[in-house]
XYZ file of C-alpha atoms in Angstrom:
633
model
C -31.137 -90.633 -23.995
C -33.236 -89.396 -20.953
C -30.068 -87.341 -19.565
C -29.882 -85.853 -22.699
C -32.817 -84.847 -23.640
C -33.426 -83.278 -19.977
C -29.964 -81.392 -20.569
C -31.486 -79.952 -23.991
C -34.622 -79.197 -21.760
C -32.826 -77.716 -19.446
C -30.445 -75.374 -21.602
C -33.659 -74.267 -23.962
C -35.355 -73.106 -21.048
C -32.073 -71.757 -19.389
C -32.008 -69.776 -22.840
C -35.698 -68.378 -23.084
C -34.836 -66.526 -19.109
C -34.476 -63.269 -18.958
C -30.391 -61.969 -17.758
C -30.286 -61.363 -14.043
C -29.072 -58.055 -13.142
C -25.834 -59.425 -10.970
C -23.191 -57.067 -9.665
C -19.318 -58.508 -10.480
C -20.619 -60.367 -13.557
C -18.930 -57.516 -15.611
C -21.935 -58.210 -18.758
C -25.358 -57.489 -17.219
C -24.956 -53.415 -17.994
C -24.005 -51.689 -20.433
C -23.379 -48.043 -20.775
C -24.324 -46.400 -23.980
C -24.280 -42.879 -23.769
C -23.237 -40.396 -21.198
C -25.176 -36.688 -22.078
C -25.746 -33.104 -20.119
C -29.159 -31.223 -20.418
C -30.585 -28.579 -18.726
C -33.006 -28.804 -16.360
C -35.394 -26.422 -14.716
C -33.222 -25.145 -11.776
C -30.664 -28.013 -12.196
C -28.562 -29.391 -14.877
C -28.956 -33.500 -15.505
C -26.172 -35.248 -16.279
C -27.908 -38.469 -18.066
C -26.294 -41.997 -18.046
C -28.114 -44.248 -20.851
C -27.881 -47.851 -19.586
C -28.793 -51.078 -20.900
C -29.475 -53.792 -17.747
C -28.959 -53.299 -14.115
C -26.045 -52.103 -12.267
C -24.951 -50.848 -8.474
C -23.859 -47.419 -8.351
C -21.608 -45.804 -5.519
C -21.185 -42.163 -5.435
C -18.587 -39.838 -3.789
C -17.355 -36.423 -4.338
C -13.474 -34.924 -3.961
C -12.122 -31.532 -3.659
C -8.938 -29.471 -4.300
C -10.626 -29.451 -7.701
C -14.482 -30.606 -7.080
C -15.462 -33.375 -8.712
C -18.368 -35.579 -8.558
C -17.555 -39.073 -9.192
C -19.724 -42.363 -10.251
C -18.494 -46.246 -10.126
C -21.322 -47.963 -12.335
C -20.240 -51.438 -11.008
C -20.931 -53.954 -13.079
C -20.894 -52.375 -16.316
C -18.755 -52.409 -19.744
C -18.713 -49.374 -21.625
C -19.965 -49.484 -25.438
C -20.256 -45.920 -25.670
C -18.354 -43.940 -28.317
C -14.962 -42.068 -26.662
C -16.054 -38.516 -27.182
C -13.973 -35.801 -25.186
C -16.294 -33.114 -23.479
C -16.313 -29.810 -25.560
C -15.181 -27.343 -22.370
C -17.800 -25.347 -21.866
C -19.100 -24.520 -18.658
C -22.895 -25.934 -18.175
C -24.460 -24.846 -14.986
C -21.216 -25.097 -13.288
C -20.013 -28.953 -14.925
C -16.671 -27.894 -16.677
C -16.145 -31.444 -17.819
C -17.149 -35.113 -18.016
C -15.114 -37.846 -18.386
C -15.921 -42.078 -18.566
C -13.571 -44.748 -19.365
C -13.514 -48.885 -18.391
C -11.879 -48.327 -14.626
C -11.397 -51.703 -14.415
C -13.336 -54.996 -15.459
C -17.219 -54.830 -14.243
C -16.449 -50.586 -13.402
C -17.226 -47.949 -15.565
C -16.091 -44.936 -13.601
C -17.763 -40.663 -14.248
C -15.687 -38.021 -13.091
C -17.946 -34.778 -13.895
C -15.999 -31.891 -13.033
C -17.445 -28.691 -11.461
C -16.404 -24.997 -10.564
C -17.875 -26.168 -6.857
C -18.800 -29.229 -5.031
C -22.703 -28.773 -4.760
C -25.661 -30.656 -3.587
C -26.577 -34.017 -6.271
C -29.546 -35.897 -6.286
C -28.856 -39.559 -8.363
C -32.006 -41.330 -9.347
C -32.479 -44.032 -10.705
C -35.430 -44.746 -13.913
C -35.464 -47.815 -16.803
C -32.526 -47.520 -19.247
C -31.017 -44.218 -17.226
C -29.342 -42.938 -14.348
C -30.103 -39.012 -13.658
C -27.970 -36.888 -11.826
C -29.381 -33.614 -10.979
C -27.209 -31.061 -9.555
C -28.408 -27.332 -8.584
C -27.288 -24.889 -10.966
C -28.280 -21.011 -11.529
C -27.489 -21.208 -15.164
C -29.883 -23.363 -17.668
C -29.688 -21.354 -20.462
C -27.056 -23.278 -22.572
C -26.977 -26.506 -25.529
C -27.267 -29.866 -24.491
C -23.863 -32.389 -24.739
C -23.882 -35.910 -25.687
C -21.734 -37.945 -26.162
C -24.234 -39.465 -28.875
C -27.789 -39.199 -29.741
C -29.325 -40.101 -26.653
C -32.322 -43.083 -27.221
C -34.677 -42.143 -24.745
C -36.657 -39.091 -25.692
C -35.307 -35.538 -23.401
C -38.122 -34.734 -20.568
C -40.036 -31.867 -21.356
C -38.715 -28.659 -21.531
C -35.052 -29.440 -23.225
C -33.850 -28.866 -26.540
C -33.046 -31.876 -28.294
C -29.562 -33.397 -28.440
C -27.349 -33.223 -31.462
C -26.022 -35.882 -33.212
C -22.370 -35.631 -33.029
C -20.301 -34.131 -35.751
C -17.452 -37.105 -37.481
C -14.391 -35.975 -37.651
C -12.962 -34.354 -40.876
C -10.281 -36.065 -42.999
C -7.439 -34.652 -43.375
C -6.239 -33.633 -47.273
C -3.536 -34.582 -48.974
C -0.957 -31.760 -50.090
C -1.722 -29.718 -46.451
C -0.539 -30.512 -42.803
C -3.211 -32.864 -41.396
C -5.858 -30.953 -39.138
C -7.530 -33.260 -36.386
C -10.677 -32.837 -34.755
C -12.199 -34.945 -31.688
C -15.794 -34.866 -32.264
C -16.591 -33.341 -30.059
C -13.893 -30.446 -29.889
C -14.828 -26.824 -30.660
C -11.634 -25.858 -31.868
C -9.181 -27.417 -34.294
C -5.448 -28.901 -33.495
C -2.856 -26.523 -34.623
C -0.877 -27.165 -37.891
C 2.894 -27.753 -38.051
C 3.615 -24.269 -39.654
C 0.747 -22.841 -36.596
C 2.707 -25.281 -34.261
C 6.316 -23.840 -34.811
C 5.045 -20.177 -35.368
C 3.512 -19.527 -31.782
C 7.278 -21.428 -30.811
C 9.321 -19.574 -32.386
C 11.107 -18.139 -28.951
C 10.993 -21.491 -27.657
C 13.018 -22.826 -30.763
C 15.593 -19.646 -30.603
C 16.615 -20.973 -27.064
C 16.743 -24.568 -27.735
C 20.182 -26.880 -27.441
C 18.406 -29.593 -29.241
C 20.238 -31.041 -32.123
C 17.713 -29.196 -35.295
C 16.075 -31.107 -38.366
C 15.323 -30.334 -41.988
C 13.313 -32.332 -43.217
C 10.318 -32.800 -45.754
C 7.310 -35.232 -46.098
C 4.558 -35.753 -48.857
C 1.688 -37.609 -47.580
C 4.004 -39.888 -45.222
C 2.389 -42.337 -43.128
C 3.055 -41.114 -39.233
C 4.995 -44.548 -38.586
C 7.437 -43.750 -40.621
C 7.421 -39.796 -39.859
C 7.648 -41.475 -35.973
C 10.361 -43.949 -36.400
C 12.517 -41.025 -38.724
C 12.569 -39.165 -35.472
C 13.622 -41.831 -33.491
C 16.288 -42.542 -35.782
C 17.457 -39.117 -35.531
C 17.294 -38.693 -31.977
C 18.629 -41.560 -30.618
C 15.275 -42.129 -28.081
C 13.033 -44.688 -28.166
C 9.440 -44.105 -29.182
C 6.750 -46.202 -29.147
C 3.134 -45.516 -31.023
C -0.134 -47.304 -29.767
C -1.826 -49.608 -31.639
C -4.597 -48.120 -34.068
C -2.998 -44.660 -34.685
C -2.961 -43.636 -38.432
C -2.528 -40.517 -40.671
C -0.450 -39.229 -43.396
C 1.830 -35.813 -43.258
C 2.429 -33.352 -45.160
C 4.769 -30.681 -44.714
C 8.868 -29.411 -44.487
C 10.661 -28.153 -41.683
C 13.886 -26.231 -41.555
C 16.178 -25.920 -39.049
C 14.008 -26.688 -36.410
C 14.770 -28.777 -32.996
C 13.867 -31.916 -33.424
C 12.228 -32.173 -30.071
C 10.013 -29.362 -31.289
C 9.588 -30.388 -34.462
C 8.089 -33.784 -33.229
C 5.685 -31.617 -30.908
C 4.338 -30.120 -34.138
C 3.635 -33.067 -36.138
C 2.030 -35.205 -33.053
C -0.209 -31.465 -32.575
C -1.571 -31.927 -36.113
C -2.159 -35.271 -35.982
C -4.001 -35.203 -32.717
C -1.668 -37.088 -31.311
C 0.476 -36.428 -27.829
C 3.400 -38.126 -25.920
C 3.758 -39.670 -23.090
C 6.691 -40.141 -20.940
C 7.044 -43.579 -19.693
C 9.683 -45.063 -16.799
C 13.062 -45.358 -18.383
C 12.542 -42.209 -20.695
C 10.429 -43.937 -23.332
C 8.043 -42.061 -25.253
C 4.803 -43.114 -25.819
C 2.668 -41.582 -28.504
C -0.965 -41.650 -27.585
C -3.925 -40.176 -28.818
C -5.118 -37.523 -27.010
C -8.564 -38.721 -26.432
C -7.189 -41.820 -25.024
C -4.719 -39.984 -22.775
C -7.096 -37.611 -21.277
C -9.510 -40.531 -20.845
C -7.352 -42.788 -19.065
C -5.923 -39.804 -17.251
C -9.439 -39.296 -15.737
C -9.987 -42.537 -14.752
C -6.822 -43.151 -13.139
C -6.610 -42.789 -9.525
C -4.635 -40.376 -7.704
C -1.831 -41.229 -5.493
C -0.431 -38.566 -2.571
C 3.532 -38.958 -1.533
C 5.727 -36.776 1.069
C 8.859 -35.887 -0.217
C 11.157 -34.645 1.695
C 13.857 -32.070 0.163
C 17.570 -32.100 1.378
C 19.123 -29.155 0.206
C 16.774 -26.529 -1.292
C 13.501 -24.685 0.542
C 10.243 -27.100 0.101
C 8.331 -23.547 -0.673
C 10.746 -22.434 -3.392
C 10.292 -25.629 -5.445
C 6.371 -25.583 -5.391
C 6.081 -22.987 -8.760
C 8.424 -25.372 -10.773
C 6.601 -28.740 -9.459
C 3.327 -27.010 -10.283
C 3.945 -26.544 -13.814
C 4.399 -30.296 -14.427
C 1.507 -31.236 -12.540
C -1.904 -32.241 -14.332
C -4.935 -30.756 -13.701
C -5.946 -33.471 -11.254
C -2.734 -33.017 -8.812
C -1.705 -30.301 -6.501
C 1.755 -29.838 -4.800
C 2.081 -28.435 -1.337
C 4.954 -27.541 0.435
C 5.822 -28.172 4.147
C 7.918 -26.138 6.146
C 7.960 -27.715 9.418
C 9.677 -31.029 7.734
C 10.704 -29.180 4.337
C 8.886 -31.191 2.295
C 6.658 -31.614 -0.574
C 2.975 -32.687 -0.623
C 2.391 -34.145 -3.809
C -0.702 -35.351 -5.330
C -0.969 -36.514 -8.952
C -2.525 -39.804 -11.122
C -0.630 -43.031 -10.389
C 0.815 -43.225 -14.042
C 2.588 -39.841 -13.314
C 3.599 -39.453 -9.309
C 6.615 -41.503 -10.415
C 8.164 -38.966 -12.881
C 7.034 -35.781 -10.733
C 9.245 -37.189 -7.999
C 11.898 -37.782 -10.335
C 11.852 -34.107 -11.499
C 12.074 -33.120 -7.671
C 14.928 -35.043 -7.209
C 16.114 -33.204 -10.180
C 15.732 -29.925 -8.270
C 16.988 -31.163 -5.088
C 20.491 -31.215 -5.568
C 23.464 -30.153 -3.808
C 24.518 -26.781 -5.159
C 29.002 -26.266 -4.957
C 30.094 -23.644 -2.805
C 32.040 -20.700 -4.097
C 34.992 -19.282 -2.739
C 35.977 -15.470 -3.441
C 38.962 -13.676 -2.840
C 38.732 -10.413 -3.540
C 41.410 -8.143 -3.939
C 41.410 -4.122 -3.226
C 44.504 -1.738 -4.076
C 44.442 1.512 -3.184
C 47.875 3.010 -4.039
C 48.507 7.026 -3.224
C 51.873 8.234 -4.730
C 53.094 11.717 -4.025
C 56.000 13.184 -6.413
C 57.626 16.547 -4.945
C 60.519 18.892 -6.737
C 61.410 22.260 -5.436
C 64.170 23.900 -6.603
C 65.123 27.859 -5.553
C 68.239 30.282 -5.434
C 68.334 32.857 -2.910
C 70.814 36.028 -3.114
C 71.909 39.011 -0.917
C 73.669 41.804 -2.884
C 74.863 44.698 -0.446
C 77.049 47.099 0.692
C 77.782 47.516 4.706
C 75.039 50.787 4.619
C 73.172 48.758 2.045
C 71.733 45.321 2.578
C 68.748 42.883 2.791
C 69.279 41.493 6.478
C 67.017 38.425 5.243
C 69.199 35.596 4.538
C 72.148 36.401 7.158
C 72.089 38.461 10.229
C 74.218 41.233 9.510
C 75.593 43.044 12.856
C 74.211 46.641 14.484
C 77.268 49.380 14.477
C 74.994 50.910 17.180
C 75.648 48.324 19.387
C 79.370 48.142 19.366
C 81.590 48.074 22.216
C 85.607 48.193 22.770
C 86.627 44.351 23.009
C 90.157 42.949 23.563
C 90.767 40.821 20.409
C 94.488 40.438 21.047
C 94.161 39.130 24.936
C 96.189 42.045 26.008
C 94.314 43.579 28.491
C 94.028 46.812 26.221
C 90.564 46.863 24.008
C 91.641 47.623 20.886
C 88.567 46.792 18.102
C 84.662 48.064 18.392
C 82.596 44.942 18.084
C 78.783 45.344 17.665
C 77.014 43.392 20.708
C 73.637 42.771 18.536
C 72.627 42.159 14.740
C 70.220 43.415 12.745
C 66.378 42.502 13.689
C 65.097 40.579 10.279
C 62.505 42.930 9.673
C 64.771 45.819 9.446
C 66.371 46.558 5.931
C 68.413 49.791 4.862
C 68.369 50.553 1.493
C 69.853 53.486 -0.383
C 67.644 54.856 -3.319
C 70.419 57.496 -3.942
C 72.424 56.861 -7.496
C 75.926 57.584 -5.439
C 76.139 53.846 -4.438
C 74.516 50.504 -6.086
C 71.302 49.785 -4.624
C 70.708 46.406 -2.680
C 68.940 43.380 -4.389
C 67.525 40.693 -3.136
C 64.603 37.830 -3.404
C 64.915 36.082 0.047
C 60.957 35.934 0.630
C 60.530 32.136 -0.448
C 62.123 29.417 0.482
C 61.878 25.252 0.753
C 60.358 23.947 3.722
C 62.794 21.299 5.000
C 65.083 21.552 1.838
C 67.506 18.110 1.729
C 70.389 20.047 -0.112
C 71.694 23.844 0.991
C 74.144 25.861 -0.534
C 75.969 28.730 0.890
C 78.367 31.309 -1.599
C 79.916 34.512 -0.039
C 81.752 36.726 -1.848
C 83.122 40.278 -1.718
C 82.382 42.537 -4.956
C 84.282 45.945 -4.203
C 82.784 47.531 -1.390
C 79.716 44.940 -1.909
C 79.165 41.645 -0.394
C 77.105 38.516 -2.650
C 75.926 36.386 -0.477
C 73.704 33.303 -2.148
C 72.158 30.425 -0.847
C 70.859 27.290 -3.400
C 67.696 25.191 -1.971
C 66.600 21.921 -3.430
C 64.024 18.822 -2.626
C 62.726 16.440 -3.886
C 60.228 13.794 -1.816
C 58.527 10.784 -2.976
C 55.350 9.663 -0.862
C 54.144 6.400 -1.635
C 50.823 5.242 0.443
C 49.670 1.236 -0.799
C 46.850 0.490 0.930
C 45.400 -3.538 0.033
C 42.486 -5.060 1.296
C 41.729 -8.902 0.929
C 38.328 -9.839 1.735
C 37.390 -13.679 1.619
C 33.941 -14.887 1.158
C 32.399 -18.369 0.725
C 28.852 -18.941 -0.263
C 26.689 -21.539 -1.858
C 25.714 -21.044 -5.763
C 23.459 -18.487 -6.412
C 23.223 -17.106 -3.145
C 23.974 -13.598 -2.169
C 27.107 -13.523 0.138
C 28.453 -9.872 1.560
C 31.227 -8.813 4.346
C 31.837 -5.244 5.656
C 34.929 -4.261 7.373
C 34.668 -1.318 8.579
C 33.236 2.060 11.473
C 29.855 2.990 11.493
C 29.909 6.937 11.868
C 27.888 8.998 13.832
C 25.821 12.131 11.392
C 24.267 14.647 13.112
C 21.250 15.777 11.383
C 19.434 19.068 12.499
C 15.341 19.085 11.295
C 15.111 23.185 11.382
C 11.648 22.897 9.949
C 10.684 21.662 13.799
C 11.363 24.773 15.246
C 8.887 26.524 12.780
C 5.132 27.256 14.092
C 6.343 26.879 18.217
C 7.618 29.509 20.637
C 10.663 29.259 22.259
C 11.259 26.090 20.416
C 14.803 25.012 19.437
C 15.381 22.929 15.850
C 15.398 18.930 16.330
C 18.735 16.960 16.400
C 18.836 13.236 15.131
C 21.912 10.567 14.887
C 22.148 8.774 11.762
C 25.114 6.243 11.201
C 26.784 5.736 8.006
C 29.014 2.675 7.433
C 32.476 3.460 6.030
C 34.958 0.790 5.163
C 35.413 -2.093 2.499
C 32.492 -4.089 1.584
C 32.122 -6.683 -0.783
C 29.072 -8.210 -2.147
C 28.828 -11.241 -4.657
C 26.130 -13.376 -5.788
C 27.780 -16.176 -7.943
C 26.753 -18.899 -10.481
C 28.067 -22.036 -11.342
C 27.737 -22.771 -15.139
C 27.891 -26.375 -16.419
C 31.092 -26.068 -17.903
C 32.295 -24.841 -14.527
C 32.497 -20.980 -14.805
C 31.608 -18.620 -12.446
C 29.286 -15.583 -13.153
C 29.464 -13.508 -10.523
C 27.478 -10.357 -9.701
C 30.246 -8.297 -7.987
C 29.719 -5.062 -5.671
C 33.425 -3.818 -4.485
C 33.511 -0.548 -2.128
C 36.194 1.216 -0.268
C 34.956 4.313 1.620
C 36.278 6.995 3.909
C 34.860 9.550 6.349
C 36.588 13.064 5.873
C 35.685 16.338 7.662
C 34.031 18.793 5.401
C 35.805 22.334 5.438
C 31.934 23.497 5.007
C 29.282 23.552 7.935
C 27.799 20.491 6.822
C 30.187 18.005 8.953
C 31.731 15.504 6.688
C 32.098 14.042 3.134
C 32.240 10.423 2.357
C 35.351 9.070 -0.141
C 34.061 6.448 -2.245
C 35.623 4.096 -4.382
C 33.628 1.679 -5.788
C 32.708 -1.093 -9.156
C 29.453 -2.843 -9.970
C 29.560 -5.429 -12.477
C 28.534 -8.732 -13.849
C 31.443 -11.122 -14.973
C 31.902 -14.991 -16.344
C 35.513 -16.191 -15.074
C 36.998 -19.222 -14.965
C 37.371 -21.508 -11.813
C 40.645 -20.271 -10.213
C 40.816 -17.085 -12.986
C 41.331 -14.020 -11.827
C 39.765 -10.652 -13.365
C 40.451 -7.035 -12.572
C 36.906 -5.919 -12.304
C 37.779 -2.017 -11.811
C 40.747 -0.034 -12.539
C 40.580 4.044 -12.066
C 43.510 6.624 -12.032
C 43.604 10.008 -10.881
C 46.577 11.856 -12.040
C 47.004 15.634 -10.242
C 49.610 17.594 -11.336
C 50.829 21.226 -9.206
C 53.218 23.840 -10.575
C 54.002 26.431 -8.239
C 56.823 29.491 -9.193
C 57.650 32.621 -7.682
C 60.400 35.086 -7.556
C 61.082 38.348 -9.276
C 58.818 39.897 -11.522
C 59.671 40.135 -15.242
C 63.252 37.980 -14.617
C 61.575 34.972 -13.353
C 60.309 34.419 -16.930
C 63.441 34.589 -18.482
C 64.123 31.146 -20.346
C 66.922 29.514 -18.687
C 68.532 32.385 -16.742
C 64.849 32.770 -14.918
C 65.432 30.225 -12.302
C 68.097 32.483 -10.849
C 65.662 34.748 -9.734
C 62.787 32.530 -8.150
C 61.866 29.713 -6.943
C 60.097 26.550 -8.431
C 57.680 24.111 -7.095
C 55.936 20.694 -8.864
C 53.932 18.211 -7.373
C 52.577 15.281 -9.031
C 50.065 13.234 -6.843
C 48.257 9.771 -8.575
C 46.153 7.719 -6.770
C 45.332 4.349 -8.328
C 42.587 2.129 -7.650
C 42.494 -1.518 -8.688
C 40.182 -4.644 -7.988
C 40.608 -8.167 -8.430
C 38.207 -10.990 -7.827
C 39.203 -14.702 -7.598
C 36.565 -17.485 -7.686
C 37.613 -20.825 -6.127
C 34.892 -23.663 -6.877
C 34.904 -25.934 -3.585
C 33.994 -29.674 -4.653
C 32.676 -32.034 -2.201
C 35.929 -34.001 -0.852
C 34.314 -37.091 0.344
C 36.338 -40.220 -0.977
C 33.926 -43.222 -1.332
C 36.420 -46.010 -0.655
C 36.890 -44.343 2.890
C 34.248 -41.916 3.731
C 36.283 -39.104 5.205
């Protein structure tokens, strides 16, 4: 009865003891209320407390932040998300339960800046300089001790609104200036994201459906599994047409005030977004070097940036080519998933090109020559006729006694005797043109009375074919920019007259400028999933000629720019020209030429046909990585 009665003694007076303020005990603090106020040259961010705690203070950069472990504390106070507006340089506050006996303050400023903490009954001040006290106090509730002197009072804060049946739910944190975006809002200021969009689409319509169900319809739908957090209600109210379901989702979670999460394995999470931003700020942050295998390090930092939140940073470097990444625990795992995305081996790309230049020449010439005459009367174009003048006694007969005058010399070919007298006929003739290197010649002689007909026939025809092919070959990886040149660089003389001008006895300025001639081919391909090609082609074939002008040469170019999607192996003809020129040349005498039919006695005729074709074919050749894995090689 004695040990009892001293055990009842003992727990009575055990009872009427005040707590002791121990550190680790995880109940000897409480934090109520976390608040902002301006101050006179400072702005106060005000902890209210209940017991005594330990606090430990340290400030980060790359952004600055001021943070504050309250160790052994709980947190009672109401989960109220900071409003965003910018209070003497504190652009937001955030609290949450870091772990048992640690309630952890991440106030986040423009600047890291110089903090005083102190310490009074019931509150923990932290002043921090500021320029700018002119704004409204934040709470996160009313605050129970009374403001010091020369604040405004805080607000009580604002419950949230209900949402109304009939109308897509609108959900406001209490302390958010702004309102979530409806479904129809949602999908409106998406519209271009929902045009581009492979995502199987959904119509669908709900009338004040609980958000389980509106939840687990989506999963149904898309085949993922989603998983909502305890304590999340609301009802939904709206219809979607032919929307992507992924987007859709977005849209209802927006209005609900609701987000997802991605967990490990590809589960999503829906949160609400109060919770995720708290837990996101209280999370700790986790740095990792990744190193990259096939891309640059620098030229994946913009795409790793846009995933990151606001409390990680990526850096790239070059020396190792590697990424710096810094980012919460919960999501360093799927960042370095997504660069592992990104770093993958990109196929090569094999192009054969294929450049025809074909030059075809087509000749005819076709021409009658004549020689009407009379031994005092002749043309002495076409045959040499021989000079009485020169004529000599010859012995034809071998008998030692000359008995026939035979002229020594002919005619020179410039001399011709005609008679315009109307006792004899007159010569005619038309022996001026002729075919150069004619492949058929025919001779007629005849005698006509006193008058000799002497004709000669001239025909060609020549065919000139030139085929001139050029195969480049090119491999490069996808979407990179691959070029060869064959070809001379030429020397252009350029003459700057204007330095001459102004100077005595000054001569104009000569400068060498090279110009590259030849075949060139440039190609910047892309592999498409389904294993296509799109290629950005540049073909050229040029040519130096001399000008027949003073300005020294002209360049012949042939050339195609275009943008083409081909099959692996396909070949495309990505440029086709033809030049077609046609030359008719006739001569002969006036008047008969033109005769129908009969007119080609009396002239000659010339046609030349020259077409030059130009054709260019591309050949893409996708080269896969060969390694067996059984053997390695």
């Amino acid at each position: 009865m004695k040990r009892i009665a001293l055990a009842a003694l003992l727990a009575v007076a055990a009872a009427a003891l005040p707590p002791r303020a121990h550190a680790g005990s995880g109940r000897d603090g409480e934090v109520k209320a976390v608040s902002v106020l301006p101050a006179r040259g400072s702005v106060e961010v005000v902890i209210d407390l209940q017991g005594a705690v330990e606090v430990q203070d340290f400030t980060l950069a790359s952004p600055a932040r001021l943070v504050l472990d309250l160790q052994g504390a709980r947190l009672i106070a109401p989960a109220t998300l900071y409003d965003g507006q910018n209070r003497g340089g504190i652009k937001n506050v955030r609290y949450a339960q870091f772990r048992p006996g640690i309630v952890r303050i991440v106030i986040d400023l423009d600047v890291l800046k110089d903090y005083q903490v102190e310490r009074r009954t019931g509150q923990i001040r932290v002043k921090i300089g500021a320029d700018r006290t002119a704004f409204a106090a934040w709470t996160s509730q009313t605050v129970a001790s009374a403001p010091p002197s020369g604040t405004t009072p805080l607000p009580a804060t604002a419950p949230a609104a209900p949402s109304r049946g009939g109308q897509a739910a609108r959900v406001a944190s209490p302390s958010a200036s702004t309102e979530a975006l409806s479904i129809e809002e949602y999908l409106a200021a998406h519209a271009k994201d929902a045009a581009q969009s492979q995502a199987p689409r959904i119509t669908v319509t709900w009338d004040k459906a609980d958000i389980q169900e509106v939840v687990a319809g989506f999963a149904a739908f898309s085949g993922r599994t989603i998983v909502v957090n305890k304590g999340i209600t609301g009802a939904v109210s709206a219809e979607i047409k032919n929307q992507p379901w992924d987007l859709a989702f977005n849209a209802v979670l927006e209005s609900q005030g609701l987000a997802v999460n991605t967990l490990e394995g590809g589960i999503f999470q829906v949160i609400d977004k109060k919770d995720l931003a708290r837990a996101d700020s209280t999370v700790p942050v986790e740095t990792r070097l990744v190193r990259i295998n096939y891309a640059k390090a620098v030229s994946l930092v913009p795409a790793v940036t846009s995933i990151v939140s606001k409390r990680g940073a990526v850096v790239a470097d070059s020396t190792n080519n590697a990424l710096v990444i810094t980012e919460i625990q919960s999501r360093i795992r799927m960042v370095e998933d997504f660069v592992r995305g990104l770093d993958i081996r990109t196929p090569q790309v094999s192009i054969q090109a294929k450049i025809i230049f074909i030059d075809r020449t087509d000749v005819e010439e076709l021409g009658i020559k004549y020689d009407l005459g009379s031994t005092t009367q002749f043309f002495n174009r076409l045959i040499q006729r021989p000079d009485p003048r020169t004529a000599k006694p010859v012995d034809t007969n071998l008998d030692g006694v000359p008995d026939a005058l035979v002229p020594q010399s002919n005619f020179t070919s410039d001399q011709v005797i005609v008679d315009l007298g109307g006792n004899s006929l007159a010569a005619l003739g038309n022996a001026n043109q002729q075919v150069v290197n004619p492949a058929l010649e025919l001779i007629f002689s005849t005698a006509i009375g006193n008058f000799d007909l002497t004709t000669f026939l001239q025909a060609l025809q020549r065919v000139e074919l030139a085929d001139l092919q050029a195969e480049p070959t090119i491999t490069t990886l996808d979407n990179r920019a691959a070029e060869i040149l064959v070809g001379d660089r030429v020397p252009i003389r350029v003459i700057d007259a204007s330095a001459a001008v102004g100077t005595t006895n000054a001569v104009p300025r000569a400068t060498v400028r090279f110009e590259q001639t030849g075949i060139n081919l440039k190609v910047t391909p892309h592999v498409t999933a389904n294993r296509q090609v799109l290629m950005e082609v540049h073909a050229e074939n040029s040519a130096v000629k001399p000008a027949s002008v003073d300005i020294g040469f002209t360049f012949q170019t042939q050339q195609a720019d275009n943008q083409i999607l081909v099959n692996d192996g396909e070949t495309a003809v990505i440029g086709g020209l033809t030049v077609t020129s046609v030359t008719v040349t006739k001569s002969g005498i006036p008047f008969l030429v033109d005769l129908p039919i009969v007119g080609k006695l009396f002239g000659f005729s010339s046609q030349q046909e020259q077409r030059r074709d130009l054709l260019i074919l591309i050949t893409p050749h996708i080269i896969d990585d060969l390694v067996t894995p059984s053997t390695g090689k």
